[in-house]
PDB file of C-alpha atoms in Angstrom:
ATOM      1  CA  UNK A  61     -59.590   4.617  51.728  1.00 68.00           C
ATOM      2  CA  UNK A  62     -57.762   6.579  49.050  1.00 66.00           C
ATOM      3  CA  UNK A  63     -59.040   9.687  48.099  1.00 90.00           C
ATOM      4  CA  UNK A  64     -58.388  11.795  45.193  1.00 95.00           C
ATOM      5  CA  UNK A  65     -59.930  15.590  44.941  1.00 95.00           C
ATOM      6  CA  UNK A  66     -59.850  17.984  43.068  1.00 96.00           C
ATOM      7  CA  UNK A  67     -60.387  21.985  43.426  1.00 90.00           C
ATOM      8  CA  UNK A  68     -63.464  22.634  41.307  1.00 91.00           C
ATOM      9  CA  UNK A  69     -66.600  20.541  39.810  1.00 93.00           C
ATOM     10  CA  UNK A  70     -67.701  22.670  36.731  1.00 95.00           C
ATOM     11  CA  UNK A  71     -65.832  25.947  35.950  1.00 96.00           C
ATOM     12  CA  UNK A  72     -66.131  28.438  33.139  1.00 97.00           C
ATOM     13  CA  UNK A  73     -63.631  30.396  31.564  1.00 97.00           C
ATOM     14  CA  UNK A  74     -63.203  32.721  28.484  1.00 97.00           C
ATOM     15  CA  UNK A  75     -60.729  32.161  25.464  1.00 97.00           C
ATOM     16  CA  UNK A  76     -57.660  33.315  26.532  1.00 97.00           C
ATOM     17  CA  UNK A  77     -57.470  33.102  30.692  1.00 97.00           C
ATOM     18  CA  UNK A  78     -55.246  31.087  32.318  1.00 97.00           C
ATOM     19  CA  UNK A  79     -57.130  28.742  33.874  1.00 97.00           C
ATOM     20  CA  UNK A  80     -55.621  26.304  36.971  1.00 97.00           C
ATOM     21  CA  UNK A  81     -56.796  22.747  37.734  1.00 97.00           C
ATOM     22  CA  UNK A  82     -55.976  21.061  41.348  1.00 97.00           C
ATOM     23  CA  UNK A  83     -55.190  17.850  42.750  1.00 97.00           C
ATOM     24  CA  UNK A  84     -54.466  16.613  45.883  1.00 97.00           C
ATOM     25  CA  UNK A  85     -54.332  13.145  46.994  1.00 96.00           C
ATOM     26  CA  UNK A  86     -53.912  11.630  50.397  1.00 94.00           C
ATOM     27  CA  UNK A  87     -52.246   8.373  50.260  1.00 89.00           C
ATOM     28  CA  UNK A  88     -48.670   9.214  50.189  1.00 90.00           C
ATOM     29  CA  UNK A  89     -49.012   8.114  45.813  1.00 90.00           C
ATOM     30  CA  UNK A  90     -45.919   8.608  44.087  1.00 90.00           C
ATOM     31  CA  UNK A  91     -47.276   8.385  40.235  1.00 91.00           C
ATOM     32  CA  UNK A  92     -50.277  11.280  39.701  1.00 94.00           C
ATOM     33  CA  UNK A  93     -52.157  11.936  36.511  1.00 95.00           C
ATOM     34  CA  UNK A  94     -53.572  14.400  34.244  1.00 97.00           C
ATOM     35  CA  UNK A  95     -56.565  13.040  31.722  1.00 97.00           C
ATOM     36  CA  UNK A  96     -58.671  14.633  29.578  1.00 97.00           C
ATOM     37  CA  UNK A  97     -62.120  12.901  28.580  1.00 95.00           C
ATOM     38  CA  UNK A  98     -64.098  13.336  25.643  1.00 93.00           C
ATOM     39  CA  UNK A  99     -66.854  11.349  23.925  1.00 87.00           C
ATOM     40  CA  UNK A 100     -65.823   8.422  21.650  1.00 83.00           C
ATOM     41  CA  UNK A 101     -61.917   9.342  22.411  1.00 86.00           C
ATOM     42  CA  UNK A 102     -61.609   8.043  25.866  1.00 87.00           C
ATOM     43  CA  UNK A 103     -59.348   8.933  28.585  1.00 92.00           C
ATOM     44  CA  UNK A 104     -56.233  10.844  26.657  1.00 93.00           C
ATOM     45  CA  UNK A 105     -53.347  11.239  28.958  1.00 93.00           C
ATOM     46  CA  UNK A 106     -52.011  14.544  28.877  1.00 96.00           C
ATOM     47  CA  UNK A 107     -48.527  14.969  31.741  1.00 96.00           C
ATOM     48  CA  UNK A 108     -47.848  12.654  34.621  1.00 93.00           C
ATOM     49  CA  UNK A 109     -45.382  13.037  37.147  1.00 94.00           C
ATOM     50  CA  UNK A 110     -43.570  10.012  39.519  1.00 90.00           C
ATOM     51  CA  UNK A 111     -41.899  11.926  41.952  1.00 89.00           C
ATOM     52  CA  UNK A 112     -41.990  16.075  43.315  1.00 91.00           C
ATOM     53  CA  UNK A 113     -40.896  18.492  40.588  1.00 88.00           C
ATOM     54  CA  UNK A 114     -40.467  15.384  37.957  1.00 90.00           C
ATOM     55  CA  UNK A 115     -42.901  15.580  34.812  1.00 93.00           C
ATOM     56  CA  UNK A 116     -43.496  14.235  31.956  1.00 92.00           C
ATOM     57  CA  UNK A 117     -45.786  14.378  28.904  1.00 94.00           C
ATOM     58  CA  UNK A 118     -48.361  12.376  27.738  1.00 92.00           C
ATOM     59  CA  UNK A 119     -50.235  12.203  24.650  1.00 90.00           C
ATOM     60  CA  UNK A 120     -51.496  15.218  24.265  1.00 94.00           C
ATOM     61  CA  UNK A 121     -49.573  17.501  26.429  1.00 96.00           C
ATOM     62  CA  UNK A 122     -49.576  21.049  23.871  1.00 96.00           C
ATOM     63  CA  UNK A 123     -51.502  23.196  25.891  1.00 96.00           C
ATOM     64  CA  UNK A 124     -51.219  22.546  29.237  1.00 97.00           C
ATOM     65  CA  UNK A 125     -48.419  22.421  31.389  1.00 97.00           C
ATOM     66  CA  UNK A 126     -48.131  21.106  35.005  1.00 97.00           C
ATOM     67  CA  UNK A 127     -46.937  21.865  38.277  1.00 96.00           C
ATOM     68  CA  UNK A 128     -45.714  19.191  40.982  1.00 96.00           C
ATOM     69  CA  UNK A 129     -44.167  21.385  43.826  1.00 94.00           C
ATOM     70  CA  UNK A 130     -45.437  18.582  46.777  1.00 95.00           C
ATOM     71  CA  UNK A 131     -45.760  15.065  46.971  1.00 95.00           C
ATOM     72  CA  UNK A 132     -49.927  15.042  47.454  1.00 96.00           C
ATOM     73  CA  UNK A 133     -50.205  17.877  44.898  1.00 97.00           C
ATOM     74  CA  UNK A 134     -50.459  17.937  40.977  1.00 97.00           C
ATOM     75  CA  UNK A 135     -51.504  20.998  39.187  1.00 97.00           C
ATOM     76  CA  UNK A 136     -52.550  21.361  35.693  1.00 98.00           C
ATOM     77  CA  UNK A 137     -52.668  24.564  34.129  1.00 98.00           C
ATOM     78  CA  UNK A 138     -54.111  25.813  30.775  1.00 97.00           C
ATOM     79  CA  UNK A 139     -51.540  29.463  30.087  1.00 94.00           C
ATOM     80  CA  UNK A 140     -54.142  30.766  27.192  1.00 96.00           C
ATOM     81  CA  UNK A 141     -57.351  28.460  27.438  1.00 97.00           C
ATOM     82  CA  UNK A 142     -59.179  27.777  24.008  1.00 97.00           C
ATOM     83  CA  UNK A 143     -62.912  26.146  23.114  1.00 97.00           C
ATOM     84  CA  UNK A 144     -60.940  23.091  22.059  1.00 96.00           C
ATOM     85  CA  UNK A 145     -60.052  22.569  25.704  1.00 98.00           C
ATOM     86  CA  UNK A 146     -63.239  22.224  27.277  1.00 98.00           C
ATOM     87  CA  UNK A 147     -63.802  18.678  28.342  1.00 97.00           C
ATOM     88  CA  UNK A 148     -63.849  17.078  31.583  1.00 96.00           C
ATOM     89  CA  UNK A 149     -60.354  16.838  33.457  1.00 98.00           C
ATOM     90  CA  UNK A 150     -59.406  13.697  35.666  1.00 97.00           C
ATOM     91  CA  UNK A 151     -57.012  13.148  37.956  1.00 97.00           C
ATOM     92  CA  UNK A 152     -55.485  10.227  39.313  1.00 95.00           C
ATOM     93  CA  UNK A 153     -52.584   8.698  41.220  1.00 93.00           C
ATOM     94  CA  UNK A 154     -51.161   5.426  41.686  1.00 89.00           C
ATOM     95  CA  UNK A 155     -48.147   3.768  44.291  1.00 85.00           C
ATOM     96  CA  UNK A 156     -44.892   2.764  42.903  1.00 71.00           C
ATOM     97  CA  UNK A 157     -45.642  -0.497  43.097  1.00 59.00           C
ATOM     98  CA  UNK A 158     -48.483  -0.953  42.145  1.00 56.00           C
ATOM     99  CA  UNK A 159     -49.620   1.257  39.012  1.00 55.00           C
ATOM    100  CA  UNK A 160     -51.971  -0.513  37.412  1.00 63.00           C
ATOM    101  CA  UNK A 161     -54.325   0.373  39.762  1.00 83.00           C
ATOM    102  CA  UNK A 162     -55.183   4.246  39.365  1.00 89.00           C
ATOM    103  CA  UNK A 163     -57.496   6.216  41.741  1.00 92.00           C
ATOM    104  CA  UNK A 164     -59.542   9.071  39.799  1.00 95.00           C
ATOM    105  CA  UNK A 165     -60.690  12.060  41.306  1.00 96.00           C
ATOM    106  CA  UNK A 166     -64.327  12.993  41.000  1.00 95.00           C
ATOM    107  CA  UNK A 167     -62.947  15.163  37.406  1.00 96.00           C
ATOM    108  CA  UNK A 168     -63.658  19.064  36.885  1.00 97.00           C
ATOM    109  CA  UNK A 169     -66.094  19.631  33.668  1.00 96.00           C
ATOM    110  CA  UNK A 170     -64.596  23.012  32.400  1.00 97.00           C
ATOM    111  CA  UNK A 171     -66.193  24.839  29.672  1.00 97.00           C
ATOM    112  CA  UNK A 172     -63.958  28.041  27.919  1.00 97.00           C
ATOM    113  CA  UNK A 173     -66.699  30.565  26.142  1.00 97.00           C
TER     114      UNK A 173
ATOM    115  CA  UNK B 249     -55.839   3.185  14.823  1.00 70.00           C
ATOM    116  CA  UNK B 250     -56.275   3.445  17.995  1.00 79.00           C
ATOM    117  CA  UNK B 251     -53.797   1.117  20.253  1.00 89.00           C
ATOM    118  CA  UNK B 252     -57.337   0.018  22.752  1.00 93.00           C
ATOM    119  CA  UNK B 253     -60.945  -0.009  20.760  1.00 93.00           C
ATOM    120  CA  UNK B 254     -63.731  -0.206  22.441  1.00 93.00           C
ATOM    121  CA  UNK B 255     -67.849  -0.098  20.855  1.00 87.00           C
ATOM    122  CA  UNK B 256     -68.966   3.248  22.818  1.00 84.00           C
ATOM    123  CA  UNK B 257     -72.496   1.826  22.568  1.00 86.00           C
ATOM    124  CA  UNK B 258     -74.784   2.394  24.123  1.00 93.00           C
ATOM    125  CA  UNK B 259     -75.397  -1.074  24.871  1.00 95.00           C
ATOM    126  CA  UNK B 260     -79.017  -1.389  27.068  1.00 97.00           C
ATOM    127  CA  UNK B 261     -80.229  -5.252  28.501  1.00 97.00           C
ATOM    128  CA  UNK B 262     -82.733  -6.466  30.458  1.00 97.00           C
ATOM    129  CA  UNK B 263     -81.946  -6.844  34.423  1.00 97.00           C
ATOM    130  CA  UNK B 264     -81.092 -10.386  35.032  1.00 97.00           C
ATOM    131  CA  UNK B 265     -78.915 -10.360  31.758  1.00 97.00           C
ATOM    132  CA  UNK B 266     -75.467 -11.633  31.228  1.00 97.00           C
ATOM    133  CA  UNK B 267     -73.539  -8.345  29.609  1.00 97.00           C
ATOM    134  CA  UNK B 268     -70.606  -8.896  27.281  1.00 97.00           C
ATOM    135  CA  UNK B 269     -68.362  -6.140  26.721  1.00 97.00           C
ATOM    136  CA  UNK B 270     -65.449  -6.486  24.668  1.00 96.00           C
ATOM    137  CA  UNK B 271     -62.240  -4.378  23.684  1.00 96.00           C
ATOM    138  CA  UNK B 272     -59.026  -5.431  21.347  1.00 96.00           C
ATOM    139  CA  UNK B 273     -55.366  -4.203  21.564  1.00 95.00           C
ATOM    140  CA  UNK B 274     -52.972  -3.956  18.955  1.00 93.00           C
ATOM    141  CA  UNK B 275     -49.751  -2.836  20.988  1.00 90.00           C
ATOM    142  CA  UNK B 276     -48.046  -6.674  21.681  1.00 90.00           C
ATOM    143  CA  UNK B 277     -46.182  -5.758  24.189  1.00 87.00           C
ATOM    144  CA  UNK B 278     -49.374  -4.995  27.131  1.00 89.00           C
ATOM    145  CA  UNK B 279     -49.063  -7.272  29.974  1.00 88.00           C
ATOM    146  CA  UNK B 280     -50.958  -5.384  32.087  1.00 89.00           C
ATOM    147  CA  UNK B 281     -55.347  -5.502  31.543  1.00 93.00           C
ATOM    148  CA  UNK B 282     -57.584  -3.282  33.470  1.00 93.00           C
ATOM    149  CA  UNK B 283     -61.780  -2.327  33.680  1.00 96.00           C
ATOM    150  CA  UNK B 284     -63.303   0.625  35.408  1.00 96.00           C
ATOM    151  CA  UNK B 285     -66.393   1.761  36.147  1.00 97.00           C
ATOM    152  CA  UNK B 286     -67.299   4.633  35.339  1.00 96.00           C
ATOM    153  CA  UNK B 287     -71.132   5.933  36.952  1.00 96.00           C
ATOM    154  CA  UNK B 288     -72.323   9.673  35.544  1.00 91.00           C
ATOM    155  CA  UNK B 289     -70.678  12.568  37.325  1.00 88.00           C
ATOM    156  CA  UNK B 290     -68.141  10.862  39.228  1.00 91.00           C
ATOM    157  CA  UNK B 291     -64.408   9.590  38.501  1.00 94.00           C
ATOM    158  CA  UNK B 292     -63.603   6.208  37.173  1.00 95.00           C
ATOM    159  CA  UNK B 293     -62.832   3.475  40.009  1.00 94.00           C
ATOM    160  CA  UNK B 294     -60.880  -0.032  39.192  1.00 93.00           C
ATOM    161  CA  UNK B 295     -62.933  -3.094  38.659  1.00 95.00           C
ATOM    162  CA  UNK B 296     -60.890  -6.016  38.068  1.00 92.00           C
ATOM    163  CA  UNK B 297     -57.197  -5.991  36.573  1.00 88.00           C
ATOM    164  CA  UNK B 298     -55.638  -9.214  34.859  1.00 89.00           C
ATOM    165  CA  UNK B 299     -52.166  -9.899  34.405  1.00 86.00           C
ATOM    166  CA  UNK B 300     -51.120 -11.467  30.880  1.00 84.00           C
ATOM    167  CA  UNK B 301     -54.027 -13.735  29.444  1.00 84.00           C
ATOM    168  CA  UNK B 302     -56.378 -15.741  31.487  1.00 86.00           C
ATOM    169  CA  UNK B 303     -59.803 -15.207  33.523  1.00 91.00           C
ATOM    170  CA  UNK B 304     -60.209 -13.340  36.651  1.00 93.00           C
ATOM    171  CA  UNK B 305     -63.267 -13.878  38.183  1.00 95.00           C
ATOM    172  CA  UNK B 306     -64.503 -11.579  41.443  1.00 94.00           C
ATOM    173  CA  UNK B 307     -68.263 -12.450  42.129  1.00 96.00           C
ATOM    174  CA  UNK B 308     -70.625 -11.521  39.068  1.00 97.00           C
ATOM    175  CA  UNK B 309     -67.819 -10.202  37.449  1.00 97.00           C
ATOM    176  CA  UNK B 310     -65.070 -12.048  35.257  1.00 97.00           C
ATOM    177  CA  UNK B 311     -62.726 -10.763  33.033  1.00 96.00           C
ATOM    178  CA  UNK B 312     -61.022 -12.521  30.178  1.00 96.00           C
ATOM    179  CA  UNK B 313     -57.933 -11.631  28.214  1.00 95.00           C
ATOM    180  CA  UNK B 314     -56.882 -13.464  25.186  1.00 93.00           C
ATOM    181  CA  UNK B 315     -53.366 -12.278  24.216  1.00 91.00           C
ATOM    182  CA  UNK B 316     -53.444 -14.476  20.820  1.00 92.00           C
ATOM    183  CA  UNK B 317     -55.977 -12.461  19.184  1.00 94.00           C
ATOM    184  CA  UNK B 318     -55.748  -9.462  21.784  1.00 94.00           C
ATOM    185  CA  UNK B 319     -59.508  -9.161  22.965  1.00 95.00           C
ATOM    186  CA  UNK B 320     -60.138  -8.424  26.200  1.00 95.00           C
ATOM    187  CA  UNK B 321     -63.760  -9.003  28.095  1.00 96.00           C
ATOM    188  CA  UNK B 322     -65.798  -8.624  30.717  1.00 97.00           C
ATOM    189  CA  UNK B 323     -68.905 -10.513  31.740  1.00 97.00           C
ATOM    190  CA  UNK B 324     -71.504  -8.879  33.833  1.00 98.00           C
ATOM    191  CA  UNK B 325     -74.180 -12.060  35.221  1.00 97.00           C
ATOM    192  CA  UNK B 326     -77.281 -11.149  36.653  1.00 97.00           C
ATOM    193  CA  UNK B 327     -76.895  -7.517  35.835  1.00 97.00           C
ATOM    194  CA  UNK B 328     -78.653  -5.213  38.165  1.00 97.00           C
ATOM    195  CA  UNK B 329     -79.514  -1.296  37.682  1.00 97.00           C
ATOM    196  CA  UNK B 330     -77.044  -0.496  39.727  1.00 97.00           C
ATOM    197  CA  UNK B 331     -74.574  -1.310  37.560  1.00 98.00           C
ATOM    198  CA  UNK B 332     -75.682   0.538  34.685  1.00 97.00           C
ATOM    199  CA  UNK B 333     -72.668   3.114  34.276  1.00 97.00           C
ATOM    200  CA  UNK B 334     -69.659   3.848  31.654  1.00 96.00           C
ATOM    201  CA  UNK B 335     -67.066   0.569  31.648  1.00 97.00           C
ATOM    202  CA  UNK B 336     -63.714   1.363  30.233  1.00 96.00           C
ATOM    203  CA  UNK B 337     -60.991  -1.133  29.305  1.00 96.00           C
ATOM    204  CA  UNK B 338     -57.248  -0.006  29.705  1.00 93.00           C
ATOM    205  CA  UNK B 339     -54.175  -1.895  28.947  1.00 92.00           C
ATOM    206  CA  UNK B 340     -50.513  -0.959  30.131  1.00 86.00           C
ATOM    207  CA  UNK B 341     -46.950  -2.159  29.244  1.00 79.00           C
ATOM    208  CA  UNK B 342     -44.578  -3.033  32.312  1.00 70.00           C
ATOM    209  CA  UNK B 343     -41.872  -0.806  33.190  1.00 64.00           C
ATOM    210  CA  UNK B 344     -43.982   2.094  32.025  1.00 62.00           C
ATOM    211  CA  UNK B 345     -46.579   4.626  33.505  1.00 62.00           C
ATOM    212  CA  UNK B 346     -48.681   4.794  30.426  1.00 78.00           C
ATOM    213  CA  UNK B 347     -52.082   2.918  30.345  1.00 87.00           C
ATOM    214  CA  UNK B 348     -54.063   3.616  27.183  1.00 90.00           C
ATOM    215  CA  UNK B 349     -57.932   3.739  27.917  1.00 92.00           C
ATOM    216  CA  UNK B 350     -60.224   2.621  25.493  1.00 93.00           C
ATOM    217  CA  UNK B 351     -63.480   5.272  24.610  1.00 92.00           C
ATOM    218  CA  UNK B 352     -65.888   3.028  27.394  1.00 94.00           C
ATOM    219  CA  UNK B 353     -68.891   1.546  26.345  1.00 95.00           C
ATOM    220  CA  UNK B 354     -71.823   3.136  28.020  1.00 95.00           C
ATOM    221  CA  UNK B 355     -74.107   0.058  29.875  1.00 97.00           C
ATOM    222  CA  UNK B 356     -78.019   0.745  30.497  1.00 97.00           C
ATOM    223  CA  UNK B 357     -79.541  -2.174  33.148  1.00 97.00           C
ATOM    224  CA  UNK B 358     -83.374  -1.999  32.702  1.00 96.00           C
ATOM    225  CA  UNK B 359     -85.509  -3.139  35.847  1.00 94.00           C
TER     226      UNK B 359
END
């Protein structure tokens, strides 16, 4: 069964810290994911990576900036957080060969005062 | 305009209902048409995924694409409360890592 966590549930940060998002997953994935959701937009895509140390960015990637250093492991990290980036952040991976079928992480709510 | 719209709803029935939720596309060149589920404080999981136009049909579930006027569906039968949760559409190109979510639509099943 494919599991996707991720390092915190609800976190709270102020305007300005850098703030730094975890995912690991443990089925050997070679696509993962970073989402942002927000009501009435949807799921926004904001990097993805298909390999260690590859990236690239998604829609809305200004911001944030990611980290893929092992195979199981995709950071996302916020350098100088602002209120417009509190939302809830998902995570996902997919296989190669199969990447229409994404596998989400339980998503970290973050809130920057 | 958004490249997948989707009616946010929220979009409450009576258990034992058949549900209807609908999306379109704009971008021609999706082959690839997904639905998760979202329930409240937890990730979204796949439902059913269809490949170019056609139904897919897994139990009370069936999903529907029509490419010619790019609408995509899914039909809940003999909804239950348990299924009352967030349903997002998605659509994806091939050769690409990109699928485009649409907002969800947001399903209440009354008992």
């Amino acid at each position: 069964d494919v599991k996707v966590t991720q390092s915190s549930r609800y976190l709270v940060k102020r305007t300005g810290e850098k703030v730094f998002l975890e995912c690991v997953q443990d089925m050997d994935h070679e696509n993962m994911f970073w989402y942002r959701q927000d009501p009435g937009l949807g799921l926004r895509l904001i990097y993805f990576s298909y390999d260690v140390k590859m990236k690239e960015k998604g829609d809305i990637p200004e911001g944030y900036s990611v980290s893929r250093e092992k195979k199981e492991r995709f950071s996302l990290i916020l350098e100088s957080a602002s209120t417009n980036q509190t939302s809830m952040y998902l995570c996902a991976s997919s296989s190669g060969q199969n990447q229409e079928t994404q596998y989400f992480g339980p998503g970290t709510r973050l809130l920057v005062l | 305009q958004k490249e997948v719209e989707q009616d946010p709803g929220p979009l409450s029935v009576p258990e034992g209902a058949i549900v209807s939720l609908n999306c379109t596309y704009s971008n021609s060149a999706f082959q690839y048409f997904m639905w998760y589920r979202q329930y409240s404080r937890k990730g979204p999981e796949l439902l059913m995924y269809t490949y170019s136009s056609g139904n897919k049909e897994d139990g009370r579930f069936t999903a529907q694409v029509d490419k010619s006027s790019k609408y995509i569906s899914l039909f809940i039968r003999d909804s239950q409360p348990s299924d009352s949760a967030t349903y997002l559409c998605a659509a994806e190109g091939t050769g690409g890592f990109k699928t485009i979510f649409g907002a969800g639509t947001r399903l209440f099943v009354k008992a």
